[in-house]
Amino acid sequence: MAYSDKVIDHYSNPRNVGTLDKSKNNVGTGLVGAPECGDVMRLQIEVDQNQVITDAKFKTFGCGSAIASSSLATEWLKGKTVDEALAIDNMEIVEELALPPVKIHCSVLAEDAIKAAINDYRVKNGLEPLVEAKSHH
Amino acid sequence: MLKFPIYLDNNATTPMDPRVLEAMLPYFTNHFGNAASRNHPFGWAAEEAVDYAREQIAALINCNPKELIFTSGATESDNLAIKGVFEMYASKGNHIITATTEHKAVLDTCKHIEKLGGQVTYLQVNSEGLIDLQELEAAITDKTILISIMYGNNEVGVVQPIREIGRIAKKHGVLFFSDATQAVGKIPVDVEADGIDLMAFSGHKMYGPKGVGALYVRRKNPRVKVTAQMDGGGHERGMRSGTLNVPGIVGLGKAAEICRLDMEADTARIVAMRDRLERELLQMEESYLNGNKESRLPHVSNISFKYVEGEGLMMGVKDIAVSSGSACTSASLEPSYVLKAMGMSDDLAHSSLRFGLSRFTTDEEVDYAISHVKEAVTKLRELSPLWEMFKEGIDLDSVEWAEH
Ligand SMILES: Cc1ncc(COP(=O)(O)O)c(C=O)c1O
Ligand code: FES
């Protein structure tokens, strides 16, 4: 399996690795995947009063493409509003990282993690949860 | 001077020993004769070389040179042994006993036998990869014609209780075939003392060439025969047709001779390096050695690093060439069926690495591998949400994972 330079770059120097305080009301946490599937992604966002994502962190147990997808996602999330973040599509990640077809599901996982984090944030703040995260696998 | 990547995948294949290459070279050009040509010196030279190789190999496994059938490798030998016995002994019965951790060349051949109407019992192994001898004996029926149990396992290196299996087979008048591809040339293998009736092995796992192997077929007590699986000129006592691969056979012979002469010294060095590698890596938290620690091959070590994912780990250890416990060929990762058969959970199987050392492995290479792997595991754990949860004392089995 040959990896693109961008995947290798994110894998070697992952951005925004870490943990936000999930007990805080303005922090949304998304945990997707399962250990027996070989991939678990945790993505967190911190949101200010203007619905702008001021911080994003991730930790991923998974292949290089999954690590790169989540690392890239945190980069993209910072500075976006929650609504803008909702519009991130996994195919944009595929394109940016030049993922081969067998690695598309790694990007789907990142999109799911974003949606799950936003959902968590919404529920915590008394908003309706989103209807449906894109299903995969 | 280290050359990268460092090759530590010697259970997949070994580099060829330069002494083997040297022995082979004349048989590509000067002595190109067909070993079956009886009428001229070209054929005689080839036949002589083949006969000499038979002696070199026979000395390594303690058999008669006439008991060796040359093949294209262990896959063919496995097929020939199992299918050949199934056909030859059809009037005696149709039942074969094997184990779930055998190589695919054995397992898929057994599946084929089942399609042909044969009965196959697949013995389970325990968490250390060993079969249970009582279970084996209990599985024997009056229809059983063959027990097929490998010598040393290619993934974890576990060595089965071969002599006891040989004794059980003899007691019940059942033939015993062993795929000894990983064992021959690495540990003392003696078909007489071990009570083996048929045995497969391969050149490229013992510092010889690829594309050549052999099947040992006992000629006395009992006299064993296998039905040929290819029709043709009736070479190799009618059991395997096809012009002999003379350079390959010469190489296999030379490889066998070197293994016999150097085994003790090689093993001492390899075990010392293997033990050091293991000691260092097992010092890391939550790392586990897979397979029985006593009964095993000297040159392989299979270790799981919990809370890191296999493919990510492979990417992190790109300076060394090793095998991983997961074959991630598609969206669905397939954990190793050998580790699964040993009762290991999928995630632990995914995060295992197999280190295979050889007579050419150096201390410097092992040192590098140790620090390289430690660094990658540490880094990936810092990235791993599972590691963080483990450190916080969360029981991962109690977590409700998003459906997948
Ligand atoms: C135990 C075992 N049996 C059979 C084989 C197949 O050997 P060959 O490549 O010579 O066909 C291998 C090698 O992968 C092996 O390890
Ligand atoms: S996360 Fe499964 S292959 Fe990438």
XYZ file of C-alpha atoms and ligand atoms in Angstrom:
561
model
C 0.000 0.000 0.000
C 1.561 3.260 -1.085
C 0.491 6.300 0.872
C 0.288 9.802 -0.508
C 2.718 12.408 0.776
C -0.120 14.168 2.557
C -1.158 11.032 4.410
C 2.437 10.442 5.427
C 2.764 14.047 6.545
C -0.340 13.890 8.755
C 0.663 10.479 10.069
C 4.182 11.644 10.921
C 3.149 15.042 12.286
C -0.447 14.710 13.346
C -2.123 18.055 14.098
C -4.255 18.710 17.132
C -3.742 15.455 18.958
C -5.248 15.560 22.387
C -8.213 15.753 24.644
C -10.678 18.510 25.508
C -12.610 18.558 28.739
C -15.701 16.639 27.784
C -17.574 17.705 30.931
C -17.704 21.264 29.611
C -20.992 22.268 28.039
C -19.412 23.883 25.026
C -17.353 20.814 24.157
C -18.793 18.194 21.825
C -17.280 14.727 21.683
C -17.722 12.193 18.899
C -16.510 8.632 19.375
C -17.021 6.407 16.357
C -15.827 3.014 15.188
C -15.124 -0.037 17.289
C -11.913 -1.726 18.396
C -12.752 -5.038 16.735
C -13.219 -3.256 13.411
C -9.696 -1.950 13.705
C -10.623 1.691 13.931
C -11.819 4.019 16.681
C -11.835 7.752 16.218
C -12.496 10.365 18.855
C -12.984 13.922 17.698
C -13.785 16.873 19.941
C -14.799 20.441 19.241
C -14.975 23.474 21.471
C -17.577 26.039 20.418
C -17.906 29.713 21.423
C -21.076 31.831 21.850
C -21.087 32.683 18.155
C -21.248 29.025 17.154
C -17.633 29.176 15.986
C -15.396 26.201 16.575
C -12.424 27.595 18.451
C -10.590 24.354 19.110
C -10.607 20.788 17.824
C -8.718 17.747 19.018
C -8.576 14.116 18.001
C -7.222 10.742 18.921
C -7.440 7.838 16.512
C -6.775 4.140 16.759
C -6.588 3.065 13.154
C -4.632 2.896 9.954
C -2.531 5.744 8.594
C -5.387 6.994 6.429
C -7.732 7.150 9.398
C -5.159 9.059 11.425
C -4.571 11.451 8.535
C -8.309 11.931 7.915
C -8.986 12.893 11.494
C -5.912 15.087 11.730
C -6.999 16.930 8.594
C -10.553 17.211 9.905
C -9.394 19.004 13.050
C -7.436 21.472 10.903
C -10.489 22.210 8.820
C -12.823 22.495 11.784
C -10.990 25.249 13.585
C -12.503 28.625 12.747
C -15.570 27.177 11.054
C -19.084 27.674 12.412
C -20.935 24.582 13.492
C -23.134 24.800 10.414
C -20.149 25.085 8.122
C -18.600 22.106 9.852
C -21.724 20.078 9.214
C -21.223 20.586 5.506
C -17.818 18.873 5.433
C -18.141 15.877 3.163
C -15.918 12.852 3.364
C -15.149 13.082 -0.352
C -13.369 16.382 0.271
C -11.074 14.513 2.646
C -10.572 11.756 0.077
C -9.575 14.340 -2.483
C -7.276 16.326 -0.239
C -5.425 13.214 0.978
C -5.603 11.337 -2.340
C -7.033 8.292 -0.620
C -7.432 5.157 -2.745
C -10.891 3.542 -2.941
C -10.172 0.974 -0.210
C -9.456 3.840 2.183
C -12.609 5.801 1.570
C -14.231 4.375 4.679
C -11.451 5.924 6.775
C -12.647 9.335 5.575
C -16.275 8.371 6.195
C -15.271 7.651 9.742
C -13.867 11.180 10.047
C -17.092 12.675 8.696
C -19.069 10.552 11.141
C -16.844 11.721 13.976
C -17.461 15.374 13.066
C -21.225 14.806 12.977
C -21.141 12.865 16.228
C -19.192 15.647 17.948
C -21.649 18.263 16.703
C -24.549 16.099 17.826
C -23.092 15.764 21.273
C -22.640 19.504 21.443
C -26.252 20.099 20.309
C -27.746 17.680 22.785
C -25.720 19.178 25.610
C -27.070 22.585 24.727
C -30.686 21.598 24.518
C -30.872 21.433 20.724
C -32.426 18.687 18.635
C -29.948 16.028 17.620
C -29.247 15.794 13.913
C -31.481 13.396 12.099
C -29.011 10.893 10.834
C -25.268 10.633 10.549
C -24.204 9.227 7.213
C -24.157 5.500 7.667
C -21.240 3.495 6.416
C -19.599 0.092 6.233
C 26.337 -0.033 8.343
C 22.604 -0.630 8.455
C 20.680 -0.993 5.241
C 16.996 -0.092 5.257
C 14.486 -1.540 5.468
C 15.863 -4.198 7.775
C 14.590 -7.617 6.755
C 12.890 -9.401 9.647
C 10.366 -11.451 7.728
C 12.316 -14.667 7.411
C 9.270 -16.856 7.922
C 7.913 -15.529 4.658
C 11.127 -16.283 2.863
C 14.841 -16.262 3.582
C 17.556 -14.680 1.497
C 19.523 -17.270 -0.386
C 22.897 -18.136 1.042
C 25.674 -17.109 -1.388
C 27.186 -20.575 -0.980
C 23.964 -22.013 -2.336
C 24.005 -19.735 -5.351
C 27.564 -20.713 -6.090
C 26.672 -24.392 -6.035
C 23.730 -23.830 -8.360
C 25.334 -21.675 -11.033
C 27.058 -24.380 -13.118
C 23.755 -26.216 -13.464
C 22.149 -23.386 -15.398
C 24.810 -23.267 -18.070
C 27.566 -25.900 -18.230
C 25.645 -28.799 -16.732
C 22.247 -28.079 -18.194
C 21.374 -31.698 -18.939
C 18.079 -33.388 -18.244
C 18.460 -35.716 -15.275
C 16.246 -38.216 -17.085
C 18.531 -38.437 -20.137
C 20.177 -41.804 -19.695
C 22.176 -41.885 -22.922
C 24.855 -39.230 -22.606
C 27.113 -37.424 -20.149
C 24.899 -34.323 -20.007
C 22.124 -36.357 -18.449
C 24.509 -38.278 -16.232
C 25.999 -35.108 -14.772
C 22.542 -33.790 -13.970
C 21.427 -37.056 -12.455
C 24.565 -37.263 -10.385
C 23.973 -33.769 -9.050
C 20.390 -34.619 -8.163
C 21.473 -37.792 -6.411
C 24.048 -35.882 -4.439
C 21.408 -33.356 -3.387
C 19.196 -36.237 -2.255
C 22.000 -37.400 0.012
C 22.565 -33.935 1.412
C 18.889 -33.578 2.217
C 18.533 -37.118 3.534
C 21.350 -36.439 5.983
C 19.492 -33.423 7.347
C 16.218 -35.206 8.072
C 17.574 -38.724 8.619
C 15.885 -40.537 5.770
C 16.938 -42.667 2.834
C 17.799 -40.556 -0.234
C 15.314 -42.612 -2.243
C 12.478 -41.424 -0.030
C 12.570 -37.875 -1.385
C 10.249 -36.595 -4.104
C 11.225 -33.242 -5.535
C 8.455 -30.712 -6.071
C 8.041 -27.016 -6.764
C 7.737 -26.141 -3.081
C 5.819 -26.839 0.079
C 2.447 -25.921 -1.381
C 2.798 -28.643 -3.982
C 4.191 -31.078 -1.423
C 1.217 -30.424 0.875
C -1.190 -30.999 -1.992
C 0.581 -34.119 -3.171
C 0.724 -35.611 0.310
C -2.909 -35.038 1.235
C -4.600 -35.573 -2.112
C -2.182 -38.360 -2.969
C -2.899 -40.273 0.247
C -6.631 -39.642 -0.057
C -6.665 -41.226 -3.501
C -4.182 -43.996 -2.826
C -5.839 -45.171 0.380
C -9.454 -44.665 -0.685
C -10.231 -48.311 -0.045
C -9.047 -47.949 3.584
C -11.048 -44.881 4.498
C -11.740 -41.244 3.780
C -11.109 -39.445 7.052
C -8.299 -36.935 7.638
C -7.411 -35.163 10.867
C -5.720 -31.776 10.806
C -5.701 -28.573 12.892
C -7.160 -25.101 12.503
C -3.755 -23.393 12.571
C -2.283 -25.221 9.596
C -1.001 -23.340 6.569
C -3.550 -22.545 3.875
C -1.849 -25.028 1.575
C -3.019 -27.739 3.978
C -6.362 -26.240 4.996
C -7.520 -25.454 1.490
C -6.404 -28.863 0.295
C -8.503 -30.380 3.071
C -11.482 -28.274 1.970
C -10.979 -29.701 -1.490
C -10.956 -33.206 -0.030
C -14.274 -32.462 1.660
C -15.741 -31.463 -1.693
C -14.607 -34.815 -3.020
C -16.587 -36.538 -0.302
C -13.841 -36.891 2.295
C -14.303 -36.257 6.011
C -11.987 -33.823 7.738
C -11.656 -33.142 11.452
C -10.108 -29.783 12.306
C -8.590 -29.940 15.776
C -8.717 -26.776 17.860
C -5.577 -25.462 19.505
C -5.246 -24.005 22.989
C -4.392 -20.377 23.701
C -0.716 -21.209 23.203
C -1.298 -22.762 19.804
C -0.838 -26.401 20.785
C -3.176 -29.248 19.872
C -4.480 -31.620 22.512
C -3.143 -35.147 22.081
C -6.140 -36.770 23.745
C -8.445 -34.935 21.385
C -6.335 -36.106 18.496
C -6.491 -39.715 19.597
C -10.204 -39.492 20.268
C -10.792 -38.166 16.759
C -9.315 -41.273 15.121
C -11.920 -43.632 13.641
C -11.630 -46.809 11.575
C -12.014 -44.580 8.518
C -9.039 -42.368 9.395
C -6.228 -42.602 6.867
C -4.129 -39.530 7.614
C -3.112 -37.160 10.389
C -1.793 -33.878 8.984
C -0.190 -31.700 11.636
C 2.468 -29.111 10.907
C 5.847 -29.179 12.640
C 6.361 -25.506 13.443
C 3.774 -22.827 12.838
C 4.656 -20.087 10.367
C 2.950 -17.272 12.274
C 3.748 -17.901 15.907
C 6.475 -20.545 15.667
C 4.774 -23.049 17.977
C 6.209 -26.541 17.582
C 3.609 -29.285 17.979
C 4.362 -32.455 20.003
C 5.488 -34.260 16.855
C 6.902 -37.426 18.431
C 3.763 -38.032 20.454
C 1.648 -37.502 17.369
C 3.864 -39.950 15.493
C 3.390 -42.511 18.238
C -0.373 -42.105 18.267
C -0.505 -42.419 14.482
C 1.579 -45.590 14.555
C -0.472 -47.105 17.356
C -3.640 -46.708 15.283
C -2.131 -47.597 11.933
C -2.776 -44.132 10.535
C -0.294 -42.280 8.315
C 1.285 -39.123 9.716
C 2.066 -36.229 7.404
C 3.781 -33.105 8.690
C 4.223 -29.784 6.919
C 7.703 -29.035 8.229
C 8.379 -26.043 6.006
C 9.282 -23.797 8.922
C 11.175 -26.421 10.884
C 13.486 -28.194 8.461
C 16.896 -26.568 8.564
C 16.041 -24.605 11.720
C 15.633 -27.306 14.349
C 16.656 -30.970 14.337
C 14.050 -32.898 12.360
C 14.410 -36.669 12.269
C 11.691 -38.564 10.435
C 12.685 -41.846 12.114
C 12.712 -40.616 15.682
C 9.679 -38.425 15.040
C 7.639 -41.203 13.449
C 6.750 -39.145 10.387
C 5.497 -40.928 7.254
C 5.291 -37.991 4.896
C 6.846 -34.547 5.273
C 6.799 -31.360 3.219
C 9.442 -28.655 3.102
C 10.651 -25.892 0.839
C 13.945 -24.439 -0.355
C 13.219 -20.772 0.121
C 12.543 -21.049 3.851
C 15.980 -22.510 4.515
C 18.287 -20.161 2.604
C 17.791 -22.075 -0.634
C 16.072 -21.082 -3.879
C 12.377 -20.468 -4.462
C 10.335 -22.818 -6.576
C 11.826 -26.022 -5.259
C 10.824 -28.222 -2.376
C 10.439 -31.839 -1.461
C 8.058 -34.395 -0.086
C 9.507 -37.127 2.055
C 7.574 -40.364 1.505
C 8.451 -43.309 3.775
C 9.483 -46.500 2.000
C 9.718 -48.907 4.940
C 7.533 -49.565 8.009
C 5.173 -48.859 6.391
C 5.803 -48.461 2.691
C 3.813 -45.373 1.754
C 2.644 -44.406 -1.702
C 0.814 -41.370 -2.978
C -1.193 -41.079 -6.163
C 0.449 -38.646 -8.565
C -1.421 -35.391 -9.001
C 0.065 -34.610 -12.399
C 0.223 -37.018 -15.294
C 3.344 -37.251 -17.373
C 6.698 -38.912 -17.707
C 6.562 -40.776 -14.424
C 9.525 -39.111 -12.752
C 10.211 -39.456 -9.037
C 9.061 -43.067 -8.844
C 5.867 -42.183 -10.629
C 4.709 -39.846 -7.885
C 5.646 -36.535 -9.478
C 6.106 -36.125 -13.204
C 8.029 -33.313 -14.790
C 11.655 -32.701 -15.734
C 13.596 -32.146 -12.546
C 14.583 -28.595 -11.654
C 18.259 -29.513 -11.454
C 19.725 -26.142 -10.384
C 16.957 -25.748 -7.815
C 17.498 -29.232 -6.460
C 21.248 -28.664 -6.263
C 20.476 -25.492 -4.322
C 18.096 -27.264 -1.972
C 20.770 -29.900 -1.370
C 23.443 -27.347 -0.622
C 21.075 -25.386 1.612
C 20.306 -28.573 3.533
C 23.976 -29.337 3.976
C 24.762 -25.865 5.290
C 21.794 -26.018 7.662
C 22.971 -29.357 9.009
C 26.530 -28.178 9.572
C 25.739 -24.685 10.873
C 22.490 -25.301 12.739
C 23.956 -25.355 16.200
C 26.007 -22.199 15.806
C 23.275 -20.367 13.882
C 20.629 -21.261 16.424
C 22.709 -20.126 19.373
C 23.204 -16.712 17.793
C 19.634 -16.369 16.572
C 18.120 -17.368 19.904
C 20.257 -14.836 21.742
C 19.055 -12.072 19.421
C 15.457 -13.263 19.495
C 15.457 -13.373 23.283
C 16.894 -9.884 23.526
C 14.340 -8.511 21.098
C 11.578 -10.187 23.043
C 12.819 -9.109 26.449
C 13.037 -5.489 25.365
C 9.672 -5.342 23.629
C 7.849 -7.216 26.364
C 9.092 -4.653 28.844
C 6.593 -2.285 27.296
C 3.256 -2.167 29.068
C 0.453 -4.229 27.566
C 2.607 -6.169 25.142
C 2.177 -9.908 24.919
C 4.078 -12.819 23.466
C 1.881 -15.064 21.346
C 2.266 -18.822 21.376
C 3.890 -21.313 23.682
C 7.168 -20.025 25.055
C 8.939 -23.366 25.372
C 7.955 -25.485 22.412
C 8.764 -23.247 19.499
C 11.071 -22.374 16.632
C 14.200 -20.423 17.537
C 13.911 -17.670 14.965
C 10.429 -16.230 15.315
C 8.678 -14.034 17.803
C 5.083 -12.898 17.547
C 4.139 -10.017 19.822
C 0.905 -8.084 20.289
C 0.893 -4.446 21.311
C -2.472 -3.710 22.803
C -4.261 -0.462 21.934
C -2.407 0.168 18.708
C -3.863 -0.775 15.368
C -1.997 -3.142 13.075
C -1.923 -1.195 9.855
C -1.002 2.039 11.577
C 1.727 0.120 13.347
C 3.039 -1.284 10.077
C 3.228 2.237 8.722
C 5.106 3.322 11.835
C 7.706 0.584 11.555
C 8.456 1.081 7.894
C 12.197 0.844 8.469
C 11.829 -2.827 9.239
C 10.183 -5.473 7.075
C 7.916 -7.577 9.296
C 4.510 -9.215 9.024
C 1.427 -8.070 10.857
C -1.385 -10.067 12.365
C -3.899 -8.397 10.168
C -4.212 -8.579 6.469
C -5.928 -5.298 5.671
C -6.586 -5.803 2.003
C -9.897 -4.028 1.895
C -12.276 -2.082 4.039
C -12.654 -5.071 6.288
C -9.529 -5.978 8.143
C -9.044 -9.690 8.475
C -7.247 -10.665 11.629
C -4.893 -13.619 11.344
C -6.846 -16.881 11.503
C -4.005 -18.496 13.428
C -4.167 -15.941 16.235
C -7.961 -16.126 16.194
C -7.809 -19.920 16.435
C -5.714 -19.413 19.566
C -8.652 -17.532 21.031
C -7.236 -14.061 20.632
C -9.607 -11.131 20.280
C -9.693 -9.371 16.932
C -8.145 -6.171 18.199
C -5.201 -7.903 19.823
C -4.684 -10.018 16.714
C -4.688 -6.871 14.595
C -1.973 -5.305 16.681
C 0.546 -8.109 16.465
C 3.869 -8.157 14.682
C 5.820 -11.214 13.610
C 9.587 -10.888 13.775
C 11.477 -13.540 11.833
C 15.250 -13.668 12.231
C 17.795 -15.423 10.053
C 21.421 -16.477 10.058
C 22.147 -13.148 8.366
C 20.460 -10.982 10.996
C 22.917 -8.862 12.988
C 22.932 -7.476 16.521
C 22.844 -3.944 15.136
C 19.720 -4.740 13.157
C 18.021 -6.138 16.226
C 19.014 -3.076 18.264
C 17.545 -0.831 15.637
C 14.358 -2.868 15.409
C 13.887 -2.686 19.167
C 14.105 1.093 19.367
C 12.144 1.590 16.148
C 9.242 -0.538 17.342
C 9.246 0.976 20.810
C 9.107 4.444 19.343
C 6.270 3.614 16.962
C 4.194 1.898 19.636
C 4.684 4.757 22.060
C 3.739 7.325 19.453
C 0.657 5.449 18.311
C -0.505 4.970 21.862
C -0.282 8.698 22.439
C -2.569 8.975 19.439
C -4.888 6.212 20.555
C -8.187 6.986 22.285
C -8.227 3.384 23.491
C -4.912 3.788 25.262
C -6.203 6.918 26.967
C -9.349 5.105 28.070
C -7.283 2.185 29.316
C -5.094 4.571 31.283
C -8.183 6.138 32.818
C -9.260 2.700 33.936
C -12.236 2.411 31.594
C -13.165 -1.151 30.730
C -13.296 -1.085 26.941
C -15.641 -4.050 26.833
C -18.201 -2.039 28.757
C -18.185 0.780 26.207
C -21.082 0.784 23.776
C -19.387 1.265 20.460
C -21.233 3.014 17.687
C -22.724 0.440 15.388
C -20.522 -0.308 12.497
C 4.060 -23.861 6.999
C 4.109 -23.532 5.544
N 3.626 -24.409 4.657
C 3.658 -24.168 3.326
C 4.176 -22.992 2.823
C 4.193 -22.770 1.345
O 5.491 -22.953 0.853
P 5.889 -22.665 -0.649
O 6.022 -21.199 -0.766
O 7.201 -23.357 -0.837
O 4.845 -23.224 -1.544
C 4.688 -22.059 3.718
C 5.228 -20.760 3.235
O 4.518 -19.757 3.183
C 4.658 -22.336 5.107
O 5.124 -21.465 5.990
S -9.564 2.756 9.314
Fe -9.942 0.779 8.490
S -8.470 0.747 6.898
Fe -8.402 2.787 7.542
